[in-house]
Amino acid sequence: MKSIGTLVGGLLFSSVVQAAWSEQSQPQTSAVQDSQVEQSQSQSLESQAGQWGLSVEEYRRYRQLINGPRGIQSPGLDPLTTLGIEAKSQAERRHFAELWVKEEFARTEKELRFQREVDAAWRRLYSQTLPVSLGDEGGTALGTGQRLALFVRAQNCAACDARLTEVLASGRPVDIYLTDSQGKDELLRQWATGHGIPIDKVRARQITLNHDGGRWLKLGQGQMPVVLQQGRDGWRIAVF
């Protein structure tokens, strides 16, 4: 039989060997993990840069910029606009401007294709129902220079009905905003039907029906009703 001292000595020796092996392998394991993390971050950066047509270095600069004053001054600004504004030279500014235009063209094309399918679906499924525009401030509504924007309310506004009649009679493309629709599509449709809004012009998007969403407070200058038109110096009240 082995003595107790021999067994204890063997256990102590085994513990020392395991500790030494652990100390030797730990730096190697840590180095492998660090390398894997770095590789994953690099791949993620390449993927994010590629989504905007940017190089990894350009995207790194974008991230530096949004973590500085530009990110506070213009929160949520896209990479191309950020890099274009903070360009170091005219050539660089032109480069990012062209990238921005290409991206914007592709985005608009996709949205127009989808909008055509939405319009076709309205005609197939709800031929007698007026479609409500889903455009935001960057979409069709309030976004094209020669269109008018008419802000009216449904309740207690005889002047609104008169102004609507004038705008419709002019034949001008118009985005109509109902300020008291409460965001309810059915209320907006009932108002439009009751005021004889031509359904064919709505389907053709010559007329769009929109919930106000607070735009009148920013653009209407306190007037009700009000007709706006976009010019070079921004939105102005149109003379009617």
CSV table of C-alpha atoms in Angstrom, one decimal, residues 14-189:
chain,number,residue,atom,x,y,z
A,14,SER,CA,-0.6,17.0,-10.2
A,15,SER,CA,-2.1,20.3,-9.1
A,16,VAL,CA,1.2,22.1,-9.8
A,17,VAL,CA,1.4,20.6,-13.3
A,18,GLN,CA,-2.2,21.5,-14.1
A,19,ALA,CA,-1.7,25.1,-12.8
A,20,ALA,CA,1.4,25.5,-14.9
A,21,TRP,CA,-0.4,24.1,-18.0
A,22,SER,CA,-3.3,26.5,-17.4
A,23,GLU,CA,-1.0,29.5,-17.1
A,24,GLN,CA,0.8,28.5,-20.4
A,25,SER,CA,-2.5,27.9,-22.3
A,26,GLN,CA,-4.4,30.9,-21.0
A,27,PRO,CA,-2.5,33.5,-23.1
A,28,GLN,CA,-2.8,31.4,-26.2
A,29,THR,CA,-6.6,31.0,-25.7
A,30,SER,CA,-7.0,34.7,-25.0
A,31,ALA,CA,-5.1,35.5,-28.1
A,32,VAL,CA,-7.3,33.2,-30.2
A,33,GLN,CA,-10.4,34.8,-28.8
A,34,ASP,CA,-9.2,38.3,-29.4
A,35,SER,CA,-8.4,37.4,-32.9
A,36,GLN,CA,-11.9,36.0,-33.5
A,37,VAL,CA,-13.5,39.1,-32.0
A,38,GLU,CA,-11.3,41.3,-34.2
A,39,GLN,CA,-12.1,39.3,-37.3
A,40,SER,CA,-15.9,39.4,-36.5
A,41,GLN,CA,-15.8,43.2,-36.0
A,42,SER,CA,-13.8,43.7,-39.2
A,43,GLN,CA,-16.4,41.6,-41.2
A,44,SER,CA,-19.2,43.6,-39.6
A,45,LEU,CA,-17.5,46.9,-40.5
A,46,GLU,CA,-17.1,45.7,-44.1
A,47,SER,CA,-20.7,44.7,-44.3
A,48,GLN,CA,-22.0,48.0,-43.0
A,49,ALA,CA,-19.6,50.0,-45.3
A,50,GLY,CA,-20.7,47.9,-48.3
A,51,GLN,CA,-24.4,48.8,-47.7
A,52,TRP,CA,-23.5,52.4,-48.5
A,53,GLY,CA,-20.9,51.8,-51.2
A,54,LEU,CA,-18.2,52.9,-48.9
A,55,SER,CA,-14.7,51.6,-48.1
A,56,VAL,CA,-13.9,50.4,-44.6
A,57,GLU,CA,-11.8,53.5,-44.0
A,58,GLU,CA,-14.5,55.8,-45.1
A,59,TYR,CA,-17.0,54.1,-42.8
A,60,ARG,CA,-14.6,54.3,-39.9
A,61,ARG,CA,-14.3,58.1,-40.5
A,62,TYR,CA,-18.1,58.3,-40.5
A,63,ARG,CA,-18.3,56.6,-37.2
A,64,GLN,CA,-15.7,59.0,-35.8
A,65,LEU,CA,-17.7,61.9,-37.0
A,66,ILE,CA,-21.0,60.8,-35.5
A,67,ASN,CA,-19.2,60.3,-32.2
A,68,GLY,CA,-18.1,63.9,-32.3
A,69,PRO,CA,-19.8,67.3,-32.7
A,70,ARG,CA,-21.4,66.4,-36.0
A,71,GLY,CA,-23.3,63.6,-34.3
A,72,ILE,CA,-24.7,66.0,-31.8
A,73,GLN,CA,-25.5,68.8,-34.4
A,74,SER,CA,-27.1,66.4,-36.9
A,75,PRO,CA,-28.3,63.2,-35.1
A,76,GLY,CA,-29.4,60.4,-37.3
A,77,LEU,CA,-27.6,61.7,-40.4
A,78,ASP,CA,-26.8,59.0,-42.9
A,79,PRO,CA,-23.2,58.1,-43.7
A,80,LEU,CA,-23.0,59.6,-47.2
A,81,THR,CA,-24.5,63.0,-46.1
A,82,THR,CA,-22.2,63.1,-43.1
A,83,LEU,CA,-19.1,62.4,-45.1
A,84,GLY,CA,-20.1,64.8,-47.8
A,85,ILE,CA,-20.7,67.7,-45.3
A,86,GLU,CA,-17.4,66.9,-43.6
A,87,ALA,CA,-15.4,66.3,-46.8
A,88,LYS,CA,-11.8,67.4,-46.8
A,89,SER,CA,-11.7,68.5,-50.4
A,90,GLN,CA,-13.9,69.3,-53.4
A,91,ALA,CA,-13.0,66.0,-55.0
A,92,GLU,CA,-14.1,64.2,-51.9
A,93,ARG,CA,-17.3,66.2,-51.6
A,94,ARG,CA,-18.1,65.4,-55.3
A,95,HIS,CA,-17.4,61.7,-54.7
A,96,PHE,CA,-19.9,61.5,-51.8
A,97,ALA,CA,-22.5,63.6,-53.6
A,98,GLU,CA,-22.5,61.2,-56.5
A,99,LEU,CA,-22.8,58.2,-54.1
A,100,TRP,CA,-25.7,59.9,-52.4
A,101,VAL,CA,-27.5,60.5,-55.7
A,102,LYS,CA,-27.0,56.9,-56.8
A,103,GLU,CA,-28.4,55.7,-53.5
A,104,GLU,CA,-31.3,58.1,-53.6
A,105,PHE,CA,-32.1,57.1,-57.2
A,106,ALA,CA,-32.1,53.4,-56.3
A,107,ARG,CA,-34.3,54.1,-53.2
A,108,THR,CA,-36.8,56.2,-55.2
A,109,GLU,CA,-37.0,53.6,-57.9
A,110,LYS,CA,-37.8,50.8,-55.4
A,111,GLU,CA,-40.5,53.0,-53.7
A,112,LEU,CA,-42.1,53.9,-57.0
A,113,ARG,CA,-42.3,50.3,-58.1
A,114,PHE,CA,-43.9,49.4,-54.8
A,115,GLN,CA,-46.3,52.4,-55.0
A,116,ARG,CA,-47.4,51.2,-58.4
A,117,GLU,CA,-48.2,47.8,-57.0
A,118,VAL,CA,-50.1,49.4,-54.0
A,119,ASP,CA,-52.1,51.5,-56.5
A,120,ALA,CA,-52.9,48.4,-58.5
A,121,ALA,CA,-53.9,46.5,-55.4
A,122,TRP,CA,-56.3,49.3,-54.4
A,123,ARG,CA,-58.0,49.1,-57.9
A,124,ARG,CA,-58.3,45.3,-57.6
A,125,LEU,CA,-59.4,45.0,-54.0
A,126,TYR,CA,-61.2,48.3,-53.1
A,127,SER,CA,-62.2,49.9,-56.4
A,128,GLN,CA,-64.8,52.2,-54.7
A,129,THR,CA,-62.6,53.2,-51.7
A,130,LEU,CA,-60.4,56.3,-51.7
A,131,PRO,CA,-56.8,55.4,-50.8
A,132,VAL,CA,-55.1,57.4,-48.1
A,133,SER,CA,-51.5,58.5,-48.8
A,134,LEU,CA,-48.9,56.9,-46.7
A,135,GLY,CA,-46.2,59.4,-47.7
A,136,ASP,CA,-44.2,61.3,-45.0
A,137,GLU,CA,-42.5,64.6,-45.3
A,138,GLY,CA,-39.8,63.1,-47.5
A,139,GLY,CA,-42.3,61.3,-49.8
A,140,THR,CA,-44.6,62.5,-52.5
A,141,ALA,CA,-46.7,64.7,-50.1
A,142,LEU,CA,-45.0,68.0,-49.4
A,143,GLY,CA,-42.1,66.9,-51.5
A,144,THR,CA,-42.5,68.1,-55.1
A,145,GLY,CA,-42.0,71.7,-56.2
A,146,GLN,CA,-45.1,72.3,-58.4
A,147,ARG,CA,-47.6,70.6,-56.2
A,148,LEU,CA,-49.8,72.5,-53.8
A,149,ALA,CA,-50.4,71.5,-50.2
A,150,LEU,CA,-53.8,72.4,-48.8
A,151,PHE,CA,-54.5,72.3,-45.0
A,152,VAL,CA,-58.1,72.2,-44.0
A,153,ARG,CA,-60.3,70.9,-41.2
A,154,ALA,CA,-63.6,69.0,-41.3
A,155,GLN,CA,-65.4,70.7,-38.5
A,156,ASN,CA,-66.8,74.3,-38.5
A,157,CYS,CA,-64.8,75.7,-41.4
A,158,ALA,CA,-66.9,77.0,-44.2
A,159,ALA,CA,-63.8,78.8,-45.6
A,160,CYS,CA,-62.1,75.4,-45.8
A,161,ASP,CA,-64.8,74.1,-48.1
A,162,ALA,CA,-64.6,77.2,-50.3
A,163,ARG,CA,-60.8,77.0,-50.6
A,164,LEU,CA,-61.0,73.3,-51.4
A,165,THR,CA,-63.5,74.0,-54.2
A,166,GLU,CA,-61.1,76.7,-55.6
A,167,VAL,CA,-58.1,74.4,-55.5
A,168,LEU,CA,-59.9,71.5,-57.2
A,169,ALA,CA,-61.2,73.8,-59.9
A,170,SER,CA,-57.7,74.9,-60.6
A,171,GLY,CA,-56.7,71.4,-61.8
A,172,ARG,CA,-53.4,71.7,-59.9
A,173,PRO,CA,-51.9,68.6,-58.3
A,174,VAL,CA,-52.5,68.9,-54.6
A,175,ASP,CA,-51.7,67.1,-51.3
A,176,ILE,CA,-54.7,67.6,-49.0
A,177,TYR,CA,-54.1,67.5,-45.2
A,178,LEU,CA,-57.0,67.1,-42.9
A,179,THR,CA,-55.9,68.6,-39.5
A,180,ASP,CA,-58.7,67.0,-37.4
A,181,SER,CA,-58.7,63.5,-38.9
A,182,GLN,CA,-57.2,62.1,-35.6
A,183,GLY,CA,-55.1,59.8,-37.8
A,184,LYS,CA,-58.2,57.7,-38.7
A,185,ASP,CA,-58.3,56.7,-42.3
A,186,GLU,CA,-62.1,56.1,-42.3
A,187,LEU,CA,-62.7,59.7,-41.1
A,188,LEU,CA,-60.4,61.0,-43.9
A,189,ARG,CA,-62.2,58.9,-46.5
